Each structure stands twice: as C-alpha cells, then as structure tokens.
Amino acid sequence: MLAVIKLEVNKDIPPRTFVVEMSVKIEHFLNEIVCQLLQVKAEDSRSFGHTSQSLSFNAKANLLLDLNYLDKEHVKKFQIFMEVRNKFAHVYSVDTFEKCFALTGNYNNLKRIFEVDEDGENKEEDMTYMFISLSIDLANTLSELRDRIYKEMAIKYTQRRFIEAIKSKRQEFIDAYPEKGEAITEFIEYIKDELKKEVDEKIENNTPPHT
C-alpha cells in the first residue's frame, strides 16, 4: 500500500504565504505524477523541469484529462486553485481571500462543488476554509491517481515479463523434451492469449494486478 500524499495545512500564516505554499506543494505532487506516468526524470526534462520552458500547471492537468486520468470536474478544481494562486502571487493588492475571490469570480463555483449552501458569519474565514478544502481535495485526488498509476505499471510489467519468459524458456524446454514440443507450444500460446486478455481487462477496469 502506497503512502497517502500528506498536505500539512497552516492557516495561521498570511493568506498570500499560505496560498503560495499550498500551490508549490500541489504542483510538485502533480509534476511528480505526470513524470511517473510518462517515465521521465523531471531534472532531465524541459517540459517538467524548473525552467521557463516547462509546462504550466493547467497544461499538466489537461494532459491528465486527455489521458483519462482526470475528469472535467477535477480539472475545474485545478483551474480554480491556480486562479487563486495567480491572484495572490501577482496582484499586490490581493492580501485576503475576499479580495482574491472578488477578482476571480469563482467562489460560488467552489461553493457548488463542495455543496455549501450558506455563508457563515465571517466571510474571510469561510473562504479560507473553502480554499483549505480545495487543497486537501486535490491532494487526495493526486494520491489516488498515483496509486492507480503504480498499479497499472505493475500490471504492464507483469505482462512484459511473461512474454519475455515465454520467449527465453520455450526453446529451452522443447530442446529438453522434443516429444512435447508441439503440445507445449500450443498450450503456451493459449495461456499467453488468455493472460493478455486478463491483463488488458484489469488495465481497462483499473483493477489491482494480484486480485
């Protein structure tokens, strides 16, 4: 069982510092997952490194959408998250969540996503907790996504190893037992086809490899 991605929340720091800190963590997790999926090293990559040529946060989320690892609702959450981050990071006058959401205009969208019908007595506090909920939700989504990718990789690895073993050991067995050569070849081909069907089905249904 893989460890859950942990997101430490400290709401007692200034909103700008808090938002930027959360965005750095979330983007790090997102980048790590995309690199794992594509089997690239971030430090050796232009697209996923730390240069001006690297892909944007939204581009990485859209990539996962295109690959069917995120749905449109997830991408909408990532977009709202980055809109908030960008306002705090680039607009000097934005130093509270209330000022931020006044510019982004997406607070009501967040309320709908998390099914919040009423505002509390302190709007700034409500918005702070809404952003915390969004951050935790994204961290949980990325944690589940990472587990899914690792499971799929395990299945594909098992499939590849089986095919490699068949190629390397079949002739060895036939040389040792020539009278069983034809039968063993037919049997192996049958088993290989059945296992490939099973593995393909597990990948399609996101089923763990050993169930």
mmCIF file with all atom_site columns, C-alpha atoms in Angstrom:
data_model
loop_
_atom_site.group_PDB
_atom_site.id
_atom_site.type_symbol
_atom_site.label_atom_id
_atom_site.label_alt_id
_atom_site.label_comp_id
_atom_site.label_asym_id
_atom_site.label_entity_id
_atom_site.label_seq_id
_atom_site.pdbx_PDB_ins_code
_atom_site.Cartn_x
_atom_site.Cartn_y
_atom_site.Cartn_z
_atom_site.occupancy
_atom_site.B_iso_or_equiv
_atom_site.pdbx_formal_charge
_atom_site.auth_seq_id
_atom_site.auth_comp_id
_atom_site.auth_asym_id
_atom_site.auth_atom_id
_atom_site.pdbx_PDB_model_num
ATOM 1   C CA . MET A 1 1   ? 0.000   0.000   0.000   1.00 0.00 ? 1   MET A CA 1
ATOM 2   C CA . LEU A 1 2   ? 1.473   3.330   -1.051  1.00 0.00 ? 2   LEU A CA 1
ATOM 3   C CA . ALA A 1 3   ? 1.633   6.159   1.453   1.00 0.00 ? 3   ALA A CA 1
ATOM 4   C CA . VAL A 1 4   ? -1.012  8.841   1.148   1.00 0.00 ? 4   VAL A CA 1
ATOM 5   C CA . ILE A 1 5   ? 0.238   12.190  -0.079  1.00 0.00 ? 5   ILE A CA 1
ATOM 6   C CA . LYS A 1 6   ? 0.252   14.390  3.020   1.00 0.00 ? 6   LYS A CA 1
ATOM 7   C CA . LEU A 1 7   ? -0.589  18.061  2.867   1.00 0.00 ? 7   LEU A CA 1
ATOM 8   C CA . GLU A 1 8   ? 0.251   19.982  6.033   1.00 0.00 ? 8   GLU A CA 1
ATOM 9   C CA . VAL A 1 9   ? -2.048  22.953  6.484   1.00 0.00 ? 9   VAL A CA 1
ATOM 10  C CA . ASN A 1 10  ? -1.076  26.026  8.497   1.00 0.00 ? 10  ASN A CA 1
ATOM 11  C CA . LYS A 1 11  ? -3.803  28.646  8.218   1.00 0.00 ? 11  LYS A CA 1
ATOM 12  C CA . ASP A 1 12  ? -2.183  30.903  10.822  1.00 0.00 ? 12  ASP A CA 1
ATOM 13  C CA . ILE A 1 13  ? 0.249   32.392  8.302   1.00 0.00 ? 13  ILE A CA 1
ATOM 14  C CA . PRO A 1 14  ? -0.688  35.309  5.988   1.00 0.00 ? 14  PRO A CA 1
ATOM 15  C CA . PRO A 1 15  ? -3.077  34.312  3.159   1.00 0.00 ? 15  PRO A CA 1
ATOM 16  C CA . ARG A 1 16  ? -0.557  35.076  0.394   1.00 0.00 ? 16  ARG A CA 1
ATOM 17  C CA . THR A 1 17  ? 2.143   32.951  2.036   1.00 0.00 ? 17  THR A CA 1
ATOM 18  C CA . PHE A 1 18  ? -0.354  30.186  2.724   1.00 0.00 ? 18  PHE A CA 1
ATOM 19  C CA . VAL A 1 19  ? -1.684  30.060  -0.845  1.00 0.00 ? 19  VAL A CA 1
ATOM 20  C CA . VAL A 1 20  ? 1.764   30.115  -2.452  1.00 0.00 ? 20  VAL A CA 1
ATOM 21  C CA . GLU A 1 21  ? 2.958   27.365  -0.089  1.00 0.00 ? 21  GLU A CA 1
ATOM 22  C CA . MET A 1 22  ? -0.048  25.186  -0.949  1.00 0.00 ? 22  MET A CA 1
ATOM 23  C CA . SER A 1 23  ? 0.407   25.779  -4.676  1.00 0.00 ? 23  SER A CA 1
ATOM 24  C CA . VAL A 1 24  ? 4.085   24.797  -4.545  1.00 0.00 ? 24  VAL A CA 1
ATOM 25  C CA . LYS A 1 25  ? 3.185   21.529  -2.816  1.00 0.00 ? 25  LYS A CA 1
ATOM 26  C CA . ILE A 1 26  ? 0.256   20.689  -5.099  1.00 0.00 ? 26  ILE A CA 1
ATOM 27  C CA . GLU A 1 27  ? 2.221   21.474  -8.256  1.00 0.00 ? 27  GLU A CA 1
ATOM 28  C CA . HIS A 1 28  ? 5.116   19.360  -7.001  1.00 0.00 ? 28  HIS A CA 1
ATOM 29  C CA . PHE A 1 29  ? 2.775   16.392  -6.483  1.00 0.00 ? 29  PHE A CA 1
ATOM 30  C CA . LEU A 1 30  ? 1.177   16.922  -9.895  1.00 0.00 ? 30  LEU A CA 1
ATOM 31  C CA . ASN A 1 31  ? 4.542   17.159  -11.642 1.00 0.00 ? 31  ASN A CA 1
ATOM 32  C CA . GLU A 1 32  ? 5.789   14.039  -9.866  1.00 0.00 ? 32  GLU A CA 1
ATOM 33  C CA . ILE A 1 33  ? 2.756   12.043  -11.005 1.00 0.00 ? 33  ILE A CA 1
ATOM 34  C CA . VAL A 1 34  ? 2.940   13.140  -14.645 1.00 0.00 ? 34  VAL A CA 1
ATOM 35  C CA . CYS A 1 35  ? 6.659   12.299  -14.727 1.00 0.00 ? 35  CYS A CA 1
ATOM 36  C CA . GLN A 1 36  ? 5.936   8.871   -13.251 1.00 0.00 ? 36  GLN A CA 1
ATOM 37  C CA . LEU A 1 37  ? 3.209   8.265   -15.824 1.00 0.00 ? 37  LEU A CA 1
ATOM 38  C CA . LEU A 1 38  ? 5.424   9.274   -18.739 1.00 0.00 ? 38  LEU A CA 1
ATOM 39  C CA . GLN A 1 39  ? 8.548   7.672   -17.259 1.00 0.00 ? 39  GLN A CA 1
ATOM 40  C CA . VAL A 1 40  ? 10.672  10.812  -17.454 1.00 0.00 ? 40  VAL A CA 1
ATOM 41  C CA . LYS A 1 41  ? 13.007  12.391  -14.909 1.00 0.00 ? 41  LYS A CA 1
ATOM 42  C CA . ALA A 1 42  ? 11.979  15.926  -14.007 1.00 0.00 ? 42  ALA A CA 1
ATOM 43  C CA . GLU A 1 43  ? 15.579  17.054  -13.613 1.00 0.00 ? 43  GLU A CA 1
ATOM 44  C CA . ASP A 1 44  ? 16.372  15.935  -17.182 1.00 0.00 ? 44  ASP A CA 1
ATOM 45  C CA . SER A 1 45  ? 13.154  17.216  -18.746 1.00 0.00 ? 45  SER A CA 1
ATOM 46  C CA . ARG A 1 46  ? 12.398  20.550  -20.377 1.00 0.00 ? 46  ARG A CA 1
ATOM 47  C CA . SER A 1 47  ? 8.647   20.030  -20.037 1.00 0.00 ? 47  SER A CA 1
ATOM 48  C CA . PHE A 1 48  ? 8.675   19.045  -16.352 1.00 0.00 ? 48  PHE A CA 1
ATOM 49  C CA . GLY A 1 49  ? 11.789  20.737  -15.023 1.00 0.00 ? 49  GLY A CA 1
ATOM 50  C CA . HIS A 1 50  ? 12.136  24.128  -13.360 1.00 0.00 ? 50  HIS A CA 1
ATOM 51  C CA . THR A 1 51  ? 12.862  26.341  -16.345 1.00 0.00 ? 51  THR A CA 1
ATOM 52  C CA . SER A 1 52  ? 10.707  28.803  -18.272 1.00 0.00 ? 52  SER A CA 1
ATOM 53  C CA . GLN A 1 53  ? 10.200  26.080  -20.886 1.00 0.00 ? 53  GLN A CA 1
ATOM 54  C CA . SER A 1 54  ? 8.346   23.736  -18.524 1.00 0.00 ? 54  SER A CA 1
ATOM 55  C CA . LEU A 1 55  ? 4.628   23.087  -18.916 1.00 0.00 ? 55  LEU A CA 1
ATOM 56  C CA . SER A 1 56  ? 2.198   25.150  -16.887 1.00 0.00 ? 56  SER A CA 1
ATOM 57  C CA . PHE A 1 57  ? 0.145   23.746  -14.037 1.00 0.00 ? 57  PHE A CA 1
ATOM 58  C CA . ASN A 1 58  ? -3.029  23.804  -16.160 1.00 0.00 ? 58  ASN A CA 1
ATOM 59  C CA . ALA A 1 59  ? -1.251  22.171  -19.097 1.00 0.00 ? 59  ALA A CA 1
ATOM 60  C CA . LYS A 1 60  ? -0.247  19.240  -16.867 1.00 0.00 ? 60  LYS A CA 1
ATOM 61  C CA . ALA A 1 61  ? -3.793  18.891  -15.542 1.00 0.00 ? 61  ALA A CA 1
ATOM 62  C CA . ASN A 1 62  ? -5.162  18.986  -19.099 1.00 0.00 ? 62  ASN A CA 1
ATOM 63  C CA . LEU A 1 63  ? -2.640  16.332  -20.115 1.00 0.00 ? 63  LEU A CA 1
ATOM 64  C CA . LEU A 1 64  ? -4.039  14.022  -17.418 1.00 0.00 ? 64  LEU A CA 1
ATOM 65  C CA . LEU A 1 65  ? -7.532  14.838  -18.678 1.00 0.00 ? 65  LEU A CA 1
ATOM 66  C CA . ASP A 1 66  ? -6.553  13.889  -22.236 1.00 0.00 ? 66  ASP A CA 1
ATOM 67  C CA . LEU A 1 67  ? -5.105  10.612  -20.928 1.00 0.00 ? 67  LEU A CA 1
ATOM 68  C CA . ASN A 1 68  ? -8.338  9.893   -18.996 1.00 0.00 ? 68  ASN A CA 1
ATOM 69  C CA . TYR A 1 69  ? -6.708  10.132  -15.577 1.00 0.00 ? 69  TYR A CA 1
ATOM 70  C CA . LEU A 1 70  ? -8.744  13.187  -14.584 1.00 0.00 ? 70  LEU A CA 1
ATOM 71  C CA . ASP A 1 71  ? -12.294 14.162  -15.456 1.00 0.00 ? 71  ASP A CA 1
ATOM 72  C CA . LYS A 1 72  ? -13.548 17.654  -16.265 1.00 0.00 ? 72  LYS A CA 1
ATOM 73  C CA . GLU A 1 73  ? -14.714 18.220  -12.686 1.00 0.00 ? 73  GLU A CA 1
ATOM 74  C CA . HIS A 1 74  ? -11.199 17.549  -11.392 1.00 0.00 ? 74  HIS A CA 1
ATOM 75  C CA . VAL A 1 75  ? -9.673  19.879  -13.974 1.00 0.00 ? 75  VAL A CA 1
ATOM 76  C CA . LYS A 1 76  ? -12.145 22.589  -12.968 1.00 0.00 ? 76  LYS A CA 1
ATOM 77  C CA . LYS A 1 77  ? -10.892 22.317  -9.372  1.00 0.00 ? 77  LYS A CA 1
ATOM 78  C CA . PHE A 1 78  ? -7.273  22.585  -10.501 1.00 0.00 ? 78  PHE A CA 1
ATOM 79  C CA . GLN A 1 79  ? -8.127  25.654  -12.584 1.00 0.00 ? 79  GLN A CA 1
ATOM 80  C CA . ILE A 1 80  ? -9.838  27.396  -9.661  1.00 0.00 ? 80  ILE A CA 1
ATOM 81  C CA . PHE A 1 81  ? -6.886  26.543  -7.439  1.00 0.00 ? 81  PHE A CA 1
ATOM 82  C CA . MET A 1 82  ? -4.425  28.116  -9.863  1.00 0.00 ? 82  MET A CA 1
ATOM 83  C CA . GLU A 1 83  ? -6.604  31.177  -10.459 1.00 0.00 ? 83  GLU A CA 1
ATOM 84  C CA . VAL A 1 84  ? -6.498  31.835  -6.715  1.00 0.00 ? 84  VAL A CA 1
ATOM 85  C CA . ARG A 1 85  ? -2.769  31.176  -6.616  1.00 0.00 ? 85  ARG A CA 1
ATOM 86  C CA . ASN A 1 86  ? -2.078  33.522  -9.527  1.00 0.00 ? 86  ASN A CA 1
ATOM 87  C CA . LYS A 1 87  ? -4.000  36.415  -7.994  1.00 0.00 ? 87  LYS A CA 1
ATOM 88  C CA . PHE A 1 88  ? -2.140  36.131  -4.673  1.00 0.00 ? 88  PHE A CA 1
ATOM 89  C CA . ALA A 1 89  ? 1.204   35.698  -6.442  1.00 0.00 ? 89  ALA A CA 1
ATOM 90  C CA . HIS A 1 90  ? 0.876   38.505  -8.996  1.00 0.00 ? 90  HIS A CA 1
ATOM 91  C CA . VAL A 1 91  ? -1.563  41.133  -7.693  1.00 0.00 ? 91  VAL A CA 1
ATOM 92  C CA . TYR A 1 92  ? -0.036  43.206  -4.893  1.00 0.00 ? 92  TYR A CA 1
ATOM 93  C CA . SER A 1 93  ? -3.375  44.444  -3.544  1.00 0.00 ? 93  SER A CA 1
ATOM 94  C CA . VAL A 1 94  ? -4.696  40.911  -3.070  1.00 0.00 ? 94  VAL A CA 1
ATOM 95  C CA . ASP A 1 95  ? -3.848  40.052  0.519   1.00 0.00 ? 95  ASP A CA 1
ATOM 96  C CA . THR A 1 96  ? -7.111  38.416  1.643   1.00 0.00 ? 96  THR A CA 1
ATOM 97  C CA . PHE A 1 97  ? -9.284  35.672  0.218   1.00 0.00 ? 97  PHE A CA 1
ATOM 98  C CA . GLU A 1 98  ? -12.200 38.066  -0.049  1.00 0.00 ? 98  GLU A CA 1
ATOM 99  C CA . LYS A 1 99  ? -10.194 40.393  -2.325  1.00 0.00 ? 99  LYS A CA 1
ATOM 100 C CA . CYS A 1 100 ? -8.943  37.410  -4.307  1.00 0.00 ? 100 CYS A CA 1
ATOM 101 C CA . PHE A 1 101 ? -12.345 35.867  -4.977  1.00 0.00 ? 101 PHE A CA 1
ATOM 102 C CA . ALA A 1 102 ? -13.746 39.301  -5.847  1.00 0.00 ? 102 ALA A CA 1
ATOM 103 C CA . LEU A 1 103 ? -11.318 39.283  -8.794  1.00 0.00 ? 103 LEU A CA 1
ATOM 104 C CA . THR A 1 104 ? -11.534 35.608  -9.795  1.00 0.00 ? 104 THR A CA 1
ATOM 105 C CA . GLY A 1 105 ? -15.322 35.430  -9.504  1.00 0.00 ? 105 GLY A CA 1
ATOM 106 C CA . ASN A 1 106 ? -15.174 31.683  -8.851  1.00 0.00 ? 106 ASN A CA 1
ATOM 107 C CA . TYR A 1 107 ? -16.103 31.469  -5.173  1.00 0.00 ? 107 TYR A CA 1
ATOM 108 C CA . ASN A 1 108 ? -19.692 30.467  -5.939  1.00 0.00 ? 108 ASN A CA 1
ATOM 109 C CA . ASN A 1 109 ? -18.356 27.734  -8.227  1.00 0.00 ? 109 ASN A CA 1
ATOM 110 C CA . LEU A 1 110 ? -16.357 26.400  -5.278  1.00 0.00 ? 110 LEU A CA 1
ATOM 111 C CA . LYS A 1 111 ? -19.445 26.500  -3.065  1.00 0.00 ? 111 LYS A CA 1
ATOM 112 C CA . ARG A 1 112 ? -21.356 24.473  -5.662  1.00 0.00 ? 112 ARG A CA 1
ATOM 113 C CA . ILE A 1 113 ? -18.537 21.951  -5.990  1.00 0.00 ? 113 ILE A CA 1
ATOM 114 C CA . PHE A 1 114 ? -18.431 21.357  -2.227  1.00 0.00 ? 114 PHE A CA 1
ATOM 115 C CA . GLU A 1 115 ? -22.217 21.709  -1.856  1.00 0.00 ? 115 GLU A CA 1
ATOM 116 C CA . VAL A 1 116 ? -22.115 24.675  0.514   1.00 0.00 ? 116 VAL A CA 1
ATOM 117 C CA . ASP A 1 117 ? -25.478 26.473  0.541   1.00 0.00 ? 117 ASP A CA 1
ATOM 118 C CA . GLU A 1 118 ? -24.983 29.182  3.145   1.00 0.00 ? 118 GLU A CA 1
ATOM 119 C CA . ASP A 1 119 ? -22.275 31.588  4.219   1.00 0.00 ? 119 ASP A CA 1
ATOM 120 C CA . GLY A 1 120 ? -21.126 31.829  7.823   1.00 0.00 ? 120 GLY A CA 1
ATOM 121 C CA . GLU A 1 121 ? -20.742 34.971  9.884   1.00 0.00 ? 121 GLU A CA 1
ATOM 122 C CA . ASN A 1 122 ? -17.144 35.617  8.813   1.00 0.00 ? 122 ASN A CA 1
ATOM 123 C CA . LYS A 1 123 ? -16.752 35.619  5.023   1.00 0.00 ? 123 LYS A CA 1
ATOM 124 C CA . GLU A 1 124 ? -12.948 35.701  5.059   1.00 0.00 ? 124 GLU A CA 1
ATOM 125 C CA . GLU A 1 125 ? -12.873 32.694  7.359   1.00 0.00 ? 125 GLU A CA 1
ATOM 126 C CA . ASP A 1 126 ? -15.382 30.863  5.169   1.00 0.00 ? 126 ASP A CA 1
ATOM 127 C CA . MET A 1 127 ? -13.246 31.489  2.113   1.00 0.00 ? 127 MET A CA 1
ATOM 128 C CA . THR A 1 128 ? -10.096 30.395  3.926   1.00 0.00 ? 128 THR A CA 1
ATOM 129 C CA . TYR A 1 129 ? -11.648 27.067  4.874   1.00 0.00 ? 129 TYR A CA 1
ATOM 130 C CA . MET A 1 130 ? -13.012 26.674  1.346   1.00 0.00 ? 130 MET A CA 1
ATOM 131 C CA . PHE A 1 131 ? -9.504  27.031  -0.074  1.00 0.00 ? 131 PHE A CA 1
ATOM 132 C CA . ILE A 1 132 ? -8.199  24.567  2.527   1.00 0.00 ? 132 ILE A CA 1
ATOM 133 C CA . SER A 1 133 ? -10.935 22.103  1.477   1.00 0.00 ? 133 SER A CA 1
ATOM 134 C CA . LEU A 1 134 ? -9.948  22.552  -2.157  1.00 0.00 ? 134 LEU A CA 1
ATOM 135 C CA . SER A 1 135 ? -6.262  21.981  -1.379  1.00 0.00 ? 135 SER A CA 1
ATOM 136 C CA . ILE A 1 136 ? -6.959  18.813  0.603   1.00 0.00 ? 136 ILE A CA 1
ATOM 137 C CA . ASP A 1 137 ? -9.335  17.552  -2.082  1.00 0.00 ? 137 ASP A CA 1
ATOM 138 C CA . LEU A 1 138 ? -6.672  17.992  -4.775  1.00 0.00 ? 138 LEU A CA 1
ATOM 139 C CA . ALA A 1 139 ? -4.038  16.287  -2.608  1.00 0.00 ? 139 ALA A CA 1
ATOM 140 C CA . ASN A 1 140 ? -6.372  13.305  -2.111  1.00 0.00 ? 140 ASN A CA 1
ATOM 141 C CA . THR A 1 141 ? -7.106  13.174  -5.836  1.00 0.00 ? 141 THR A CA 1
ATOM 142 C CA . LEU A 1 142 ? -3.397  13.135  -6.650  1.00 0.00 ? 142 LEU A CA 1
ATOM 143 C CA . SER A 1 143 ? -2.740  10.460  -4.017  1.00 0.00 ? 143 SER A CA 1
ATOM 144 C CA . GLU A 1 144 ? -5.401  8.186   -5.533  1.00 0.00 ? 144 GLU A CA 1
ATOM 145 C CA . LEU A 1 145 ? -4.099  8.915   -9.012  1.00 0.00 ? 145 LEU A CA 1
ATOM 146 C CA . ARG A 1 146 ? -0.550  8.000   -8.037  1.00 0.00 ? 146 ARG A CA 1
ATOM 147 C CA . ASP A 1 147 ? -1.759  4.658   -6.596  1.00 0.00 ? 147 ASP A CA 1
ATOM 148 C CA . ARG A 1 148 ? -3.673  3.943   -9.802  1.00 0.00 ? 148 ARG A CA 1
ATOM 149 C CA . ILE A 1 149 ? -0.637  4.650   -11.969 1.00 0.00 ? 149 ILE A CA 1
ATOM 150 C CA . TYR A 1 150 ? 1.596   2.384   -9.869  1.00 0.00 ? 150 TYR A CA 1
ATOM 151 C CA . LYS A 1 151 ? -0.945  -0.441  -10.154 1.00 0.00 ? 151 LYS A CA 1
ATOM 152 C CA . GLU A 1 152 ? -1.166  -0.046  -13.911 1.00 0.00 ? 152 GLU A CA 1
ATOM 153 C CA . MET A 1 153 ? 2.613   -0.066  -14.175 1.00 0.00 ? 153 MET A CA 1
ATOM 154 C CA . ALA A 1 154 ? 2.752   -3.292  -12.143 1.00 0.00 ? 154 ALA A CA 1
ATOM 155 C CA . ILE A 1 155 ? 0.249   -4.933  -14.482 1.00 0.00 ? 155 ILE A CA 1
ATOM 156 C CA . LYS A 1 156 ? 2.115   -3.848  -17.594 1.00 0.00 ? 156 LYS A CA 1
ATOM 157 C CA . TYR A 1 157 ? 5.410   -5.021  -16.086 1.00 0.00 ? 157 TYR A CA 1
ATOM 158 C CA . THR A 1 158 ? 3.901   -8.451  -15.338 1.00 0.00 ? 158 THR A CA 1
ATOM 159 C CA . GLN A 1 159 ? 2.618   -8.673  -18.886 1.00 0.00 ? 159 GLN A CA 1
ATOM 160 C CA . ARG A 1 160 ? 6.005   -7.790  -20.344 1.00 0.00 ? 160 ARG A CA 1
ATOM 161 C CA . ARG A 1 161 ? 7.897   -10.207 -18.057 1.00 0.00 ? 161 ARG A CA 1
ATOM 162 C CA . PHE A 1 162 ? 5.579   -13.072 -19.003 1.00 0.00 ? 162 PHE A CA 1
ATOM 163 C CA . ILE A 1 163 ? 6.179   -12.529 -22.702 1.00 0.00 ? 163 ILE A CA 1
ATOM 164 C CA . GLU A 1 164 ? 9.937   -12.282 -22.141 1.00 0.00 ? 164 GLU A CA 1
ATOM 165 C CA . ALA A 1 165 ? 9.921   -15.515 -20.105 1.00 0.00 ? 165 ALA A CA 1
ATOM 166 C CA . ILE A 1 166 ? 7.967   -17.329 -22.813 1.00 0.00 ? 166 ILE A CA 1
ATOM 167 C CA . LYS A 1 167 ? 10.486  -16.290 -25.447 1.00 0.00 ? 167 LYS A CA 1
ATOM 168 C CA . SER A 1 168 ? 13.542  -17.231 -23.394 1.00 0.00 ? 168 SER A CA 1
ATOM 169 C CA . LYS A 1 169 ? 12.336  -20.530 -21.881 1.00 0.00 ? 169 LYS A CA 1
ATOM 170 C CA . ARG A 1 170 ? 10.170  -22.121 -24.571 1.00 0.00 ? 170 ARG A CA 1
ATOM 171 C CA . GLN A 1 171 ? 13.005  -23.288 -26.793 1.00 0.00 ? 171 GLN A CA 1
ATOM 172 C CA . GLU A 1 172 ? 14.952  -24.490 -23.765 1.00 0.00 ? 172 GLU A CA 1
ATOM 173 C CA . PHE A 1 173 ? 12.021  -26.724 -22.774 1.00 0.00 ? 173 PHE A CA 1
ATOM 174 C CA . ILE A 1 174 ? 11.479  -28.013 -26.306 1.00 0.00 ? 174 ILE A CA 1
ATOM 175 C CA . ASP A 1 175 ? 15.166  -28.931 -26.648 1.00 0.00 ? 175 ASP A CA 1
ATOM 176 C CA . ALA A 1 176 ? 14.956  -30.867 -23.380 1.00 0.00 ? 176 ALA A CA 1
ATOM 177 C CA . TYR A 1 177 ? 11.636  -32.582 -24.233 1.00 0.00 ? 177 TYR A CA 1
ATOM 178 C CA . PRO A 1 178 ? 11.292  -32.640 -28.040 1.00 0.00 ? 178 PRO A CA 1
ATOM 179 C CA . GLU A 1 179 ? 8.386   -35.084 -27.945 1.00 0.00 ? 179 GLU A CA 1
ATOM 180 C CA . LYS A 1 180 ? 6.317   -32.479 -26.091 1.00 0.00 ? 180 LYS A CA 1
ATOM 181 C CA . GLY A 1 181 ? 7.318   -29.571 -28.268 1.00 0.00 ? 181 GLY A CA 1
ATOM 182 C CA . GLU A 1 182 ? 4.160   -29.154 -30.326 1.00 0.00 ? 182 GLU A CA 1
ATOM 183 C CA . ALA A 1 183 ? 1.809   -29.589 -27.379 1.00 0.00 ? 183 ALA A CA 1
ATOM 184 C CA . ILE A 1 184 ? 3.707   -27.190 -25.156 1.00 0.00 ? 184 ILE A CA 1
ATOM 185 C CA . THR A 1 185 ? 3.811   -24.573 -27.904 1.00 0.00 ? 185 THR A CA 1
ATOM 186 C CA . GLU A 1 186 ? 0.051   -24.755 -28.382 1.00 0.00 ? 186 GLU A CA 1
ATOM 187 C CA . PHE A 1 187 ? -0.551  -24.642 -24.634 1.00 0.00 ? 187 PHE A CA 1
ATOM 188 C CA . ILE A 1 188 ? 1.740   -21.642 -24.115 1.00 0.00 ? 188 ILE A CA 1
ATOM 189 C CA . GLU A 1 189 ? 0.095   -19.747 -26.941 1.00 0.00 ? 189 GLU A CA 1
ATOM 190 C CA . TYR A 1 190 ? -3.305  -20.435 -25.395 1.00 0.00 ? 190 TYR A CA 1
ATOM 191 C CA . ILE A 1 191 ? -2.198  -19.317 -21.916 1.00 0.00 ? 191 ILE A CA 1
ATOM 192 C CA . LYS A 1 192 ? -0.498  -16.230 -23.334 1.00 0.00 ? 192 LYS A CA 1
ATOM 193 C CA . ASP A 1 193 ? -3.655  -15.154 -25.138 1.00 0.00 ? 193 ASP A CA 1
ATOM 194 C CA . GLU A 1 194 ? -5.778  -15.697 -22.029 1.00 0.00 ? 194 GLU A CA 1
ATOM 195 C CA . LEU A 1 195 ? -3.397  -13.778 -19.775 1.00 0.00 ? 195 LEU A CA 1
ATOM 196 C CA . LYS A 1 196 ? -3.146  -10.905 -22.209 1.00 0.00 ? 196 LYS A CA 1
ATOM 197 C CA . LYS A 1 197 ? -6.926  -10.655 -22.228 1.00 0.00 ? 197 LYS A CA 1
ATOM 198 C CA . GLU A 1 198 ? -6.966  -10.680 -18.421 1.00 0.00 ? 198 GLU A CA 1
ATOM 199 C CA . VAL A 1 199 ? -4.265  -8.016  -18.134 1.00 0.00 ? 199 VAL A CA 1
ATOM 200 C CA . ASP A 1 200 ? -5.965  -5.797  -20.712 1.00 0.00 ? 200 ASP A CA 1
ATOM 201 C CA . GLU A 1 201 ? -9.208  -6.111  -18.790 1.00 0.00 ? 201 GLU A CA 1
ATOM 202 C CA . LYS A 1 202 ? -7.501  -5.183  -15.499 1.00 0.00 ? 202 LYS A CA 1
ATOM 203 C CA . ILE A 1 203 ? -5.912  -2.127  -17.075 1.00 0.00 ? 203 ILE A CA 1
ATOM 204 C CA . GLU A 1 204 ? -9.229  -1.026  -18.548 1.00 0.00 ? 204 GLU A CA 1
ATOM 205 C CA . ASN A 1 205 ? -11.085 -1.520  -15.230 1.00 0.00 ? 205 ASN A CA 1
ATOM 206 C CA . ASN A 1 206 ? -8.248  -0.189  -13.025 1.00 0.00 ? 206 ASN A CA 1
ATOM 207 C CA . THR A 1 207 ? -8.062  -3.470  -11.103 1.00 0.00 ? 207 THR A CA 1
ATOM 208 C CA . PRO A 1 208 ? -5.019  -4.214  -8.907  1.00 0.00 ? 208 PRO A CA 1
ATOM 209 C CA . PRO A 1 209 ? -2.697  -6.755  -10.604 1.00 0.00 ? 209 PRO A CA 1
ATOM 210 C CA . HIS A 1 210 ? -2.948  -9.508  -7.985  1.00 0.00 ? 210 HIS A CA 1
ATOM 211 C CA . THR A 1 211 ? -6.722  -9.648  -7.478  1.00 0.00 ? 211 THR A CA 1
#
